[in-house]
Short mmCIF file of C-alpha atoms and ligand atoms in Angstrom, two decimals:
data_model
loop_
_atom_site.label_atom_id
_atom_site.label_comp_id
_atom_site.label_asym_id
_atom_site.label_seq_id
_atom_site.Cartn_x
_atom_site.Cartn_y
_atom_site.Cartn_z
CA MET L 1 -171.82 -91.81 -7.45
CA SER L 2 -169.91 -90.15 -10.29
CA ILE L 3 -166.38 -90.46 -11.64
CA LEU L 4 -164.47 -88.10 -13.90
CA ILE L 5 -161.46 -89.53 -15.71
CA LYS L 6 -159.30 -86.64 -16.88
CA ASP L 7 -156.82 -86.29 -19.74
CA GLY L 8 -156.31 -89.96 -20.59
CA GLU L 9 -155.77 -91.17 -24.15
CA ILE L 10 -159.04 -92.89 -24.99
CA VAL L 11 -158.54 -95.93 -27.23
CA THR L 12 -161.49 -97.65 -28.88
CA GLY L 13 -161.61 -100.10 -31.77
CA SER L 14 -161.68 -97.20 -34.23
CA SER L 15 -160.14 -94.13 -32.60
CA ARG L 16 -157.51 -92.62 -30.28
CA TYR L 17 -157.85 -89.16 -28.72
CA VAL L 18 -157.27 -87.33 -25.46
CA ALA L 19 -160.41 -86.29 -23.56
CA ASP L 20 -162.23 -86.55 -20.24
CA ILE L 21 -164.85 -89.21 -19.51
CA TYR L 22 -167.68 -88.52 -17.10
CA CYS L 23 -169.56 -91.48 -15.60
CA GLU L 24 -172.80 -91.12 -13.67
CA GLY L 25 -174.10 -94.17 -11.87
CA GLU L 26 -173.34 -97.17 -14.04
CA THR L 27 -173.06 -95.35 -17.35
CA ILE L 28 -170.75 -93.11 -19.39
CA THR L 29 -172.73 -89.90 -19.86
CA ARG L 30 -170.24 -87.44 -21.39
CA ILE L 31 -166.93 -87.38 -23.25
CA ASP L 32 -165.37 -83.97 -23.81
CA LYS L 33 -162.36 -81.74 -23.21
CA ASN L 34 -162.05 -79.90 -19.90
CA ILE L 35 -165.11 -81.26 -18.11
CA GLU L 36 -165.52 -79.55 -14.73
CA PRO L 37 -166.10 -82.05 -11.90
CA PRO L 38 -169.39 -81.57 -10.07
CA ALA L 39 -169.28 -81.57 -6.25
CA GLY L 40 -168.72 -85.03 -4.76
CA CYS L 41 -167.37 -86.49 -8.00
CA GLU L 42 -164.24 -88.66 -7.78
CA VAL L 43 -161.60 -87.31 -10.17
CA ILE L 44 -158.97 -89.65 -11.59
CA ASP L 45 -155.99 -88.12 -13.35
CA ALA L 46 -155.22 -90.32 -16.35
CA THR L 47 -152.49 -88.12 -17.84
CA GLY L 48 -149.94 -90.32 -19.64
CA LYS L 49 -152.24 -93.33 -19.44
CA PHE L 50 -154.51 -95.12 -21.89
CA VAL L 51 -158.21 -95.50 -21.23
CA PHE L 52 -159.56 -98.69 -22.79
CA PRO L 53 -163.09 -100.10 -22.78
CA GLY L 54 -163.36 -102.93 -20.25
CA PHE L 55 -161.83 -106.03 -21.81
CA ILE L 56 -163.95 -109.06 -22.59
CA ASP L 57 -162.72 -112.63 -22.36
CA PRO L 58 -164.90 -114.66 -24.75
CA HIS L 59 -163.78 -118.04 -23.40
CA THR L 60 -163.26 -119.03 -19.75
CA HIS L 61 -163.87 -122.06 -17.55
CA ILE L 62 -164.45 -120.85 -14.01
CA TYR L 63 -166.71 -123.70 -12.97
CA LEU L 64 -165.70 -126.82 -14.87
CA PRO L 65 -166.15 -130.44 -13.88
CA PHE L 66 -163.69 -132.09 -16.26
CA MET L 67 -161.51 -135.19 -16.62
CA GLY L 68 -162.35 -136.46 -13.14
CA THR L 69 -161.71 -133.18 -11.33
CA PHE L 70 -162.78 -129.52 -11.21
CA ALA L 71 -161.09 -126.36 -12.47
CA LYS L 72 -159.61 -124.64 -9.41
CA GLU L 73 -161.34 -121.28 -9.64
CA THR L 74 -164.59 -120.06 -8.08
CA TYR L 75 -166.55 -117.14 -9.53
CA ASP L 76 -165.25 -115.11 -6.60
CA THR L 77 -161.53 -115.80 -7.15
CA GLY L 78 -161.69 -115.99 -10.93
CA THR L 79 -163.55 -112.75 -11.53
CA LYS L 80 -161.34 -110.79 -9.12
CA ALA L 81 -158.29 -112.06 -11.01
CA ALA L 82 -159.99 -111.11 -14.28
CA LEU L 83 -160.58 -107.56 -13.03
CA ILE L 84 -157.02 -107.13 -11.79
CA GLY L 85 -155.94 -108.00 -15.33
CA GLY L 86 -158.41 -105.54 -16.91
CA THR L 87 -161.13 -107.97 -17.95
CA THR L 88 -164.55 -106.69 -16.90
CA THR L 89 -166.79 -109.23 -18.68
CA ILE L 90 -166.32 -112.97 -19.07
CA PHE L 91 -168.06 -115.52 -21.24
CA ASP L 92 -167.91 -118.69 -19.18
CA MET L 93 -168.61 -122.06 -20.76
CA CYS L 94 -171.71 -123.65 -19.24
CA VAL L 95 -171.00 -127.27 -20.08
CA PRO L 96 -173.27 -129.84 -18.42
CA GLY L 97 -172.23 -133.49 -18.77
CA ARG L 98 -174.27 -135.72 -21.08
CA ASP L 99 -176.12 -137.08 -18.03
CA MET L 100 -177.62 -133.64 -17.33
CA ASP L 101 -180.36 -131.76 -19.16
CA PRO L 102 -179.53 -128.26 -20.44
CA ALA L 103 -181.92 -126.61 -17.97
CA GLU L 104 -180.25 -128.34 -15.01
CA GLY L 105 -176.84 -127.33 -16.30
CA PHE L 106 -177.88 -123.73 -16.87
CA ALA L 107 -179.36 -123.52 -13.35
CA LEU L 108 -176.19 -125.04 -11.86
CA TRP L 109 -173.86 -122.57 -13.58
CA GLN L 110 -176.15 -119.65 -12.67
CA GLU L 111 -176.10 -120.78 -9.06
CA GLN L 112 -172.30 -120.97 -9.05
CA ALA L 113 -171.96 -117.43 -10.40
CA ARG L 114 -174.85 -115.53 -8.79
CA GLY L 115 -173.76 -113.36 -5.86
CA LYS L 116 -170.12 -114.42 -6.28
CA ALA L 117 -168.92 -112.89 -9.55
CA ALA L 118 -167.28 -109.50 -9.15
CA CYS L 119 -167.26 -108.73 -12.87
CA ASP L 120 -170.13 -109.06 -15.33
CA TYR L 121 -170.63 -112.45 -16.92
CA THR L 122 -172.61 -114.46 -19.39
CA PHE L 123 -172.51 -118.02 -20.67
CA HIS L 124 -172.05 -119.85 -23.90
CA MET L 125 -174.64 -122.62 -23.41
CA GLY L 126 -173.05 -126.02 -23.90
CA VAL L 127 -175.00 -128.47 -26.05
CA THR L 128 -173.47 -131.78 -25.04
CA LYS L 129 -176.37 -133.89 -26.34
CA PHE L 130 -179.42 -133.19 -28.47
CA ASP L 131 -182.87 -134.72 -27.99
CA ALA L 132 -186.47 -133.46 -27.75
CA THR L 133 -185.94 -132.26 -24.17
CA SER L 134 -182.79 -130.41 -25.18
CA ASP L 135 -184.63 -128.71 -28.02
CA SER L 136 -187.37 -127.24 -25.82
CA GLN L 137 -185.05 -126.38 -22.92
CA LEU L 138 -182.49 -124.72 -25.19
CA ARG L 139 -185.27 -122.53 -26.62
CA GLU L 140 -186.08 -121.37 -23.08
CA ILE L 141 -182.43 -120.71 -22.25
CA VAL L 142 -182.03 -118.64 -25.40
CA ALA L 143 -185.18 -116.70 -24.50
CA ALA L 144 -183.64 -116.04 -21.07
CA GLY L 145 -180.84 -114.09 -22.78
CA VAL L 146 -178.23 -116.57 -23.99
CA GLN L 147 -177.36 -115.83 -27.61
CA SER L 148 -174.64 -118.47 -28.06
CA PHE L 149 -174.16 -122.24 -27.85
CA LYS L 150 -170.98 -124.21 -27.22
CA ILE L 151 -170.32 -127.57 -28.80
CA PHE L 152 -167.39 -129.96 -28.72
CA LEU L 153 -166.23 -132.02 -31.66
CA ALA L 154 -163.69 -133.55 -29.24
CA TYR L 155 -163.74 -135.30 -25.85
CA LYS L 156 -165.38 -138.51 -27.02
CA GLY L 157 -167.72 -139.94 -24.38
CA ALA L 158 -167.68 -136.73 -22.31
CA PHE L 159 -168.84 -133.47 -23.93
CA GLY L 160 -168.54 -134.54 -27.57
CA ILE L 161 -171.67 -134.69 -29.77
CA ASP L 162 -172.24 -136.92 -32.80
CA ASP L 163 -173.00 -135.70 -36.32
CA SER L 164 -176.75 -136.04 -36.02
CA GLU L 165 -176.69 -133.96 -32.82
CA LEU L 166 -174.41 -131.46 -34.55
CA PHE L 167 -176.85 -131.09 -37.43
CA GLN L 168 -179.82 -130.61 -35.11
CA THR L 169 -177.97 -128.13 -32.91
CA LEU L 170 -176.93 -125.97 -35.86
CA THR L 171 -180.41 -126.16 -37.35
CA LEU L 172 -181.90 -124.88 -34.10
CA ALA L 173 -179.18 -122.22 -33.81
CA ARG L 174 -179.95 -120.99 -37.31
CA GLU L 175 -183.66 -120.79 -36.53
CA LEU L 176 -183.10 -118.87 -33.28
CA GLY L 177 -180.31 -116.55 -34.47
CA VAL L 178 -177.82 -118.11 -32.07
CA VAL L 179 -174.03 -118.15 -32.68
CA THR L 180 -172.59 -121.63 -32.13
CA THR L 181 -169.07 -121.69 -30.69
CA ALA L 182 -167.17 -124.90 -31.32
CA HIS L 183 -164.14 -126.83 -30.13
CA CYS L 184 -162.84 -128.35 -33.35
CA GLU L 185 -160.76 -131.53 -33.23
CA ASN L 186 -161.62 -134.89 -34.76
CA GLU L 187 -162.36 -136.97 -31.67
CA THR L 188 -161.88 -140.38 -33.33
CA LEU L 189 -158.46 -139.43 -34.63
CA VAL L 190 -157.48 -138.22 -31.15
CA VAL L 191 -158.50 -141.50 -29.53
CA GLU L 192 -156.77 -143.65 -32.15
CA MET L 193 -153.56 -141.58 -32.05
CA GLN L 194 -153.56 -141.73 -28.24
CA LYS L 195 -153.85 -145.53 -28.33
CA ARG L 196 -151.01 -145.79 -30.85
CA LEU L 197 -148.68 -143.60 -28.77
CA LEU L 198 -149.45 -145.38 -25.50
CA ALA L 199 -148.84 -148.75 -27.18
CA ALA L 200 -145.46 -147.43 -28.32
CA GLY L 201 -144.60 -146.57 -24.71
CA VAL L 202 -145.11 -142.79 -24.94
CA THR L 203 -146.74 -141.83 -21.63
CA GLY L 204 -145.36 -138.33 -20.78
CA PRO L 205 -146.89 -134.89 -21.49
CA GLU L 206 -145.07 -134.72 -24.85
CA GLY L 207 -147.47 -137.43 -26.07
CA HIS L 208 -150.33 -134.94 -25.85
CA HIS L 209 -149.39 -132.79 -28.82
CA ALA L 210 -148.19 -135.84 -30.75
CA SER L 211 -151.70 -137.28 -30.42
CA ARG L 212 -153.42 -134.12 -31.70
CA PRO L 213 -151.35 -132.81 -34.64
CA PRO L 214 -152.53 -129.77 -36.66
CA ARG L 215 -154.37 -131.96 -39.18
CA VAL L 216 -156.62 -133.29 -36.38
CA GLU L 217 -157.72 -129.73 -35.63
CA ALA L 218 -157.99 -128.80 -39.33
CA GLU L 219 -160.20 -131.86 -39.86
CA GLY L 220 -162.45 -130.67 -36.99
CA VAL L 221 -162.72 -127.22 -38.54
CA HIS L 222 -163.40 -128.68 -41.98
CA HIS L 223 -166.18 -130.82 -40.49
CA LEU L 224 -167.81 -127.88 -38.72
CA MET L 225 -167.57 -125.75 -41.87
CA THR L 226 -169.41 -128.40 -43.89
CA PHE L 227 -172.24 -128.56 -41.36
CA ALA L 228 -172.38 -124.76 -41.02
CA GLU L 229 -172.59 -124.41 -44.80
CA LEU L 230 -175.44 -126.89 -45.14
CA THR L 231 -177.46 -125.56 -42.21
CA GLY L 232 -176.69 -121.85 -42.77
CA ALA L 233 -175.82 -121.43 -39.08
CA PRO L 234 -173.28 -118.78 -38.00
CA VAL L 235 -170.36 -120.36 -36.15
CA TYR L 236 -167.37 -119.28 -34.05
CA ILE L 237 -164.29 -121.47 -33.82
CA VAL L 238 -162.84 -121.36 -30.30
CA HIS L 239 -159.13 -121.66 -29.51
CA LEU L 240 -157.78 -122.00 -33.05
CA SER L 241 -154.08 -122.80 -32.80
CA CYS L 242 -152.51 -123.40 -36.20
CA ARG L 243 -152.15 -122.55 -39.88
CA GLU L 244 -153.90 -125.68 -41.16
CA ALA L 245 -157.05 -124.98 -39.13
CA LEU L 246 -157.10 -121.31 -40.14
CA GLU L 247 -156.84 -122.25 -43.81
CA GLU L 248 -159.94 -124.43 -43.48
CA ALA L 249 -161.87 -121.60 -41.85
CA LEU L 250 -160.80 -119.09 -44.50
CA ARG L 251 -161.73 -121.43 -47.34
CA ALA L 252 -165.21 -121.77 -45.83
CA ARG L 253 -165.50 -118.01 -45.36
CA GLN L 254 -164.76 -117.60 -49.05
CA ARG L 255 -167.65 -119.96 -49.80
CA GLY L 256 -169.93 -117.74 -47.74
CA VAL L 257 -169.97 -119.56 -44.40
CA GLN L 258 -170.43 -117.07 -41.58
CA VAL L 259 -167.51 -117.97 -39.35
CA TRP L 260 -165.55 -116.07 -36.73
CA VAL L 261 -162.23 -117.23 -35.32
CA GLU L 262 -160.82 -117.01 -31.81
CA THR L 263 -157.23 -117.73 -30.86
CA LEU L 264 -155.68 -117.74 -27.39
CA ILE L 265 -152.91 -115.73 -25.79
CA GLN L 266 -150.93 -118.93 -25.14
CA TYR L 267 -150.88 -119.96 -28.82
CA LEU L 268 -149.51 -116.52 -29.72
CA LEU L 269 -146.63 -116.68 -27.25
CA ILE L 270 -145.60 -120.20 -26.29
CA ASP L 271 -144.91 -123.29 -28.36
CA LYS L 272 -144.88 -127.05 -28.01
CA THR L 273 -141.36 -127.18 -26.55
CA TYR L 274 -142.97 -126.07 -23.27
CA ALA L 275 -145.02 -129.28 -23.20
CA GLU L 276 -141.76 -131.20 -23.70
CA LEU L 277 -140.13 -129.84 -20.53
CA PRO L 278 -138.60 -132.61 -18.38
CA ASP L 279 -139.73 -133.93 -14.96
CA PHE L 280 -143.42 -133.69 -15.85
CA GLU L 281 -143.10 -129.87 -16.02
CA GLY L 282 -144.60 -130.15 -19.50
CA ALA L 283 -147.94 -131.08 -17.88
CA LYS L 284 -148.43 -127.40 -17.03
CA TYR L 285 -148.75 -126.85 -20.78
CA VAL L 286 -151.12 -129.68 -21.67
CA MET L 287 -154.19 -128.13 -23.28
CA SER L 288 -156.43 -128.88 -26.26
CA PRO L 289 -155.77 -128.11 -29.02
CA PRO L 290 -152.13 -128.48 -27.94
CA LEU L 291 -149.32 -125.95 -28.19
CA ARG L 292 -147.89 -125.91 -31.70
CA ASP L 293 -144.66 -125.44 -33.56
CA LYS L 294 -143.42 -121.85 -33.16
CA SER L 295 -143.91 -121.11 -36.86
CA ASN L 296 -147.67 -120.91 -36.24
CA GLN L 297 -147.33 -117.84 -34.04
CA GLU L 298 -146.59 -115.52 -36.96
CA VAL L 299 -149.58 -116.94 -38.81
CA LEU L 300 -151.83 -116.11 -35.85
CA TRP L 301 -150.44 -112.58 -35.35
CA ASN L 302 -150.85 -111.94 -39.09
CA GLY L 303 -154.41 -113.24 -38.89
CA LEU L 304 -155.17 -110.79 -36.08
CA ARG L 305 -153.60 -107.86 -37.91
CA GLN L 306 -155.56 -108.61 -41.06
CA GLY L 307 -158.85 -109.14 -39.26
CA LEU L 308 -158.99 -112.81 -40.31
CA ILE L 309 -158.88 -113.86 -36.65
CA ASN L 310 -161.40 -111.90 -34.63
CA THR L 311 -160.71 -112.43 -30.94
CA VAL L 312 -158.07 -113.46 -28.41
CA GLY L 313 -159.35 -115.30 -25.35
CA THR L 314 -157.71 -117.35 -22.63
CA ASP L 315 -159.71 -120.58 -22.34
CA HIS L 316 -158.75 -120.11 -18.67
CA ALA L 317 -158.84 -123.66 -17.28
CA PRO L 318 -156.73 -123.81 -14.13
CA PHE L 319 -155.62 -127.15 -12.66
CA ASP L 320 -152.98 -127.32 -9.91
CA PHE L 321 -149.58 -128.65 -10.90
CA GLU L 322 -149.01 -130.34 -7.52
CA LYS L 323 -152.31 -132.14 -7.04
CA GLN L 324 -154.28 -132.24 -10.30
CA LYS L 325 -151.92 -132.48 -13.26
CA PRO L 326 -150.31 -135.65 -11.72
CA MET L 327 -153.58 -137.54 -12.34
CA GLY L 328 -151.88 -138.23 -15.67
CA ARG L 329 -148.31 -138.78 -14.47
CA ASP L 330 -148.16 -142.24 -16.06
CA ASN L 331 -150.57 -141.59 -18.91
CA PHE L 332 -150.72 -138.25 -20.74
CA THR L 333 -154.35 -138.85 -21.77
CA LEU L 334 -155.36 -138.40 -18.12
CA ILE L 335 -153.64 -135.05 -17.50
CA PRO L 336 -156.40 -132.46 -16.95
CA ASN L 337 -156.32 -130.24 -20.03
CA GLY L 338 -155.94 -126.51 -19.53
CA ILE L 339 -153.80 -123.56 -18.52
CA PRO L 340 -154.52 -120.43 -16.43
CA ALA L 341 -154.26 -117.06 -18.19
CA LEU L 342 -157.33 -114.95 -17.33
CA GLU L 343 -155.40 -112.40 -15.28
CA ASP L 344 -152.50 -112.10 -17.72
CA ARG L 345 -154.12 -111.86 -21.18
CA ILE L 346 -154.13 -108.06 -21.53
CA ASN L 347 -150.71 -107.43 -20.02
CA LEU L 348 -149.24 -110.12 -22.30
CA LEU L 349 -151.02 -108.75 -25.37
CA TYR L 350 -149.84 -105.24 -24.55
CA THR L 351 -146.25 -106.24 -23.74
CA TYR L 352 -145.66 -108.85 -26.44
CA GLY L 353 -148.13 -107.60 -29.05
CA VAL L 354 -148.36 -103.80 -28.90
CA LYS L 355 -144.89 -103.00 -27.53
CA THR L 356 -143.21 -105.28 -30.06
CA GLY L 357 -145.15 -103.69 -32.93
CA LYS L 358 -147.08 -106.84 -33.84
CA ILE L 359 -150.43 -105.11 -33.31
CA ASP L 360 -151.48 -101.53 -32.70
CA LEU L 361 -153.60 -100.22 -29.85
CA THR L 362 -156.89 -100.16 -31.74
CA THR L 363 -156.34 -103.75 -32.83
CA LEU L 364 -155.71 -104.65 -29.19
CA VAL L 365 -159.10 -103.18 -28.28
CA ASN L 366 -160.85 -104.90 -31.16
CA ILE L 367 -159.47 -108.39 -30.54
CA ALA L 368 -159.73 -108.24 -26.75
CA SER L 369 -163.01 -106.37 -26.33
CA THR L 370 -165.00 -104.83 -29.20
CA ASN L 371 -165.23 -107.80 -31.56
CA ALA L 372 -166.49 -110.18 -28.87
CA ALA L 373 -169.12 -107.60 -27.85
CA LYS L 374 -170.27 -107.28 -31.46
CA ILE L 375 -170.33 -111.01 -32.27
CA PHE L 376 -172.09 -111.99 -29.07
CA GLY L 377 -174.75 -109.28 -28.73
CA LEU L 378 -173.27 -106.97 -26.10
CA TYR L 379 -172.31 -104.00 -28.29
CA PRO L 380 -172.44 -101.01 -27.66
CA ARG L 381 -173.35 -101.63 -24.02
CA LYS L 382 -169.92 -103.26 -23.71
CA GLY L 383 -166.83 -103.14 -25.91
CA THR L 384 -166.57 -99.41 -26.52
CA ILE L 385 -166.34 -96.01 -24.84
CA GLN L 386 -169.25 -93.75 -25.75
CA PRO L 387 -172.12 -92.01 -23.98
CA GLY L 388 -174.71 -94.63 -23.04
CA SER L 389 -172.22 -97.49 -22.71
CA ASP L 390 -171.61 -99.17 -19.38
CA ALA L 391 -168.85 -97.41 -17.46
CA ASP L 392 -166.49 -100.39 -17.75
CA LEU L 393 -163.11 -98.73 -18.15
CA VAL L 394 -159.46 -99.72 -17.85
CA ILE L 395 -157.02 -96.92 -17.09
CA TYR L 396 -153.79 -98.50 -18.24
CA ASP L 397 -150.36 -97.42 -17.01
CA PRO L 398 -147.79 -98.12 -19.74
CA GLU L 399 -144.91 -97.27 -17.40
CA HIS L 400 -145.52 -100.03 -14.86
CA ARG L 401 -142.95 -102.84 -14.82
CA SER L 402 -143.33 -106.25 -13.19
CA LYS L 403 -142.88 -109.97 -13.74
CA LEU L 404 -145.56 -112.62 -13.89
CA SER L 405 -145.35 -115.21 -11.15
CA ALA L 406 -147.50 -117.77 -9.36
CA ARG L 407 -146.44 -116.12 -6.09
CA SER L 408 -147.99 -112.76 -6.92
CA GLN L 409 -150.94 -113.74 -9.11
CA SER L 410 -154.56 -113.68 -7.92
CA MET L 411 -155.70 -116.66 -9.98
CA ASN L 412 -156.43 -119.58 -7.68
CA VAL L 413 -153.89 -122.02 -9.05
CA ASP L 414 -150.38 -123.04 -7.97
CA TYR L 415 -148.43 -122.21 -11.12
CA SER L 416 -148.06 -119.66 -13.89
CA GLY L 417 -147.49 -120.78 -17.45
CA PHE L 418 -145.55 -117.52 -17.88
CA GLU L 419 -143.41 -117.66 -14.74
CA GLY L 420 -140.83 -114.85 -14.70
CA TRP L 421 -142.01 -113.20 -17.93
CA PRO L 422 -141.45 -109.40 -17.80
CA ILE L 423 -144.56 -107.26 -18.22
CA GLU L 424 -144.56 -103.64 -19.39
CA GLY L 425 -147.76 -101.97 -18.24
CA ARG L 426 -150.80 -102.87 -16.18
CA PRO L 427 -154.27 -101.57 -15.34
CA SER L 428 -153.95 -98.94 -12.62
CA VAL L 429 -157.72 -98.41 -12.23
CA VAL L 430 -160.54 -100.65 -13.46
CA THR L 431 -164.22 -99.75 -13.24
CA VAL L 432 -167.25 -101.98 -13.66
CA ARG L 433 -170.52 -100.17 -14.32
CA GLY L 434 -169.21 -97.04 -12.64
CA GLU L 435 -167.71 -98.64 -9.54
CA ILE L 436 -163.95 -98.73 -9.00
CA ALA L 437 -163.08 -102.41 -8.77
CA VAL L 438 -159.26 -102.28 -8.97
CA ARG L 439 -156.64 -99.79 -7.87
CA ASP L 440 -152.93 -100.41 -8.39
CA GLY L 441 -153.23 -104.15 -8.83
CA LYS L 442 -155.59 -104.73 -5.88
CA PHE L 443 -159.27 -105.63 -5.93
CA VAL L 444 -161.19 -102.88 -4.10
CA GLY L 445 -164.67 -103.50 -5.54
CA THR L 446 -167.76 -105.23 -4.22
CA GLU L 447 -167.74 -109.00 -4.13
CA GLY L 448 -170.70 -110.54 -5.89
CA ARG L 449 -171.70 -107.34 -7.71
CA GLY L 450 -171.22 -108.87 -11.17
CA GLN L 451 -174.36 -109.07 -13.27
CA PHE L 452 -175.58 -111.83 -15.57
CA LEU L 453 -175.75 -110.14 -18.97
CA LYS L 454 -178.78 -110.91 -21.10
CA ARG L 455 -177.95 -111.02 -24.78
CA PRO L 456 -180.70 -110.92 -27.39
CA THR L 457 -180.44 -113.02 -30.53
CA THR L 458 -180.65 -111.63 -34.03
CA ALA L 459 -184.04 -113.34 -34.30
CA ALA L 460 -185.35 -111.72 -31.08
O1 URP A 501 -157.35 -127.68 -22.72
C1 URP A 501 -158.41 -127.08 -22.66
N1 URP A 501 -158.72 -126.30 -23.66
N2 URP A 501 -159.19 -127.20 -21.56
C2 URP A 501 -160.45 -126.65 -21.33
C3 URP A 501 -161.56 -127.35 -22.06
C4 URP A 501 -161.63 -126.92 -23.49
O2 URP A 501 -161.46 -127.74 -24.37
O3 URP A 501 -161.86 -125.75 -23.77
ZN1 ZN A 502 -162.10 -126.61 -26.01
ZN1 ZN A 503 -162.47 -124.03 -23.35
#
């Protein structure tokens, strides 16, 4: 099977030019002007369109047992939605509870994804406890191709690890050349602030952000930076939401800590007033860290423009508004944390980032594809367009107009956090390793074709 994409404007993290791309089997084999199609080759006219490398979401929760329920997606539904939105690779969080060993957790997540994922996938391996068994099993998981860990400095009693476990995890990560991704909030402060608010009679969704102010996140980042500095481990802060937390990361970077920063599409575009909507509507916007004051959005866009913030993910964590969010109707601490966004990230970044002049096209590619591939050991197989790379391509139509809505989305959840938002542009064709997976907003690929991506460590 071969595909020839003609006359599109190719956009990578470092260049923009018009040329043809020829894909043979699963791989890009030639980029040139005026390539003649061999017999039997499918030709796609990309005139007037952009051709991007397949986008990479560095932070999703497709399978997630959490807060007494499960995220709504399966690897089948979630990866189809990802592809429709132009995301061809996901990094899902493999996060076993503290009652499970890492090997059991890894096997469980593999079993959930295998034969169901339509796009390619890999895991950040959650370290939710650390003991002798964890040490030996984590070594095996890393050897099996997992170059990154995930830790939580929040969610006391659930996923959260203590300082001794944090030290041991980072020490192992340093030894193995693993990047440790981290949720940074001070878990004790969260619990104490929650108690104080509940005692004062605050029970609605607006209590969520009041219980986790920016300083709680900044304190989490500061803590991680101290441990990263003393162990020498490279770290990646997930879902950074505010100025105070960014300042802590930048201070550490100046001291020589190797730290990358991820923000989320929701922090760039919506603010805490959404979580204050009446009639429990605010529960749709309960996530951790919480939505912030609007003034933080400019800080985050600036950080992306200047390369201080490296990636934009979704932290896709879908819980139904009708049946799951009401678990916390009378107590905001019980509202399942998370928002769906996997399908919408690229269209939102293009519409509200590129079209408004906040970022340019090459920055879009860097923050939504290339940088994640480089940080997490997938580059240049993924994250760029060059001969030898996987033929993961997004032919993007900048003329398409639509509105986001729960009624038309493919994500398996009953609401959209961006209901009614206009969108300017969408992927018209998406390929995964040389197969057309999406045409005109519809999944047309092969269910279950997604591959588990092995990622070597720097020490390998
Ligand atoms: O609110 C969030 N972020 N839910 C998903 C779990 C996590 O902390 O990433
Ligand atoms: Zn988190
Ligand atoms: Zn997450």
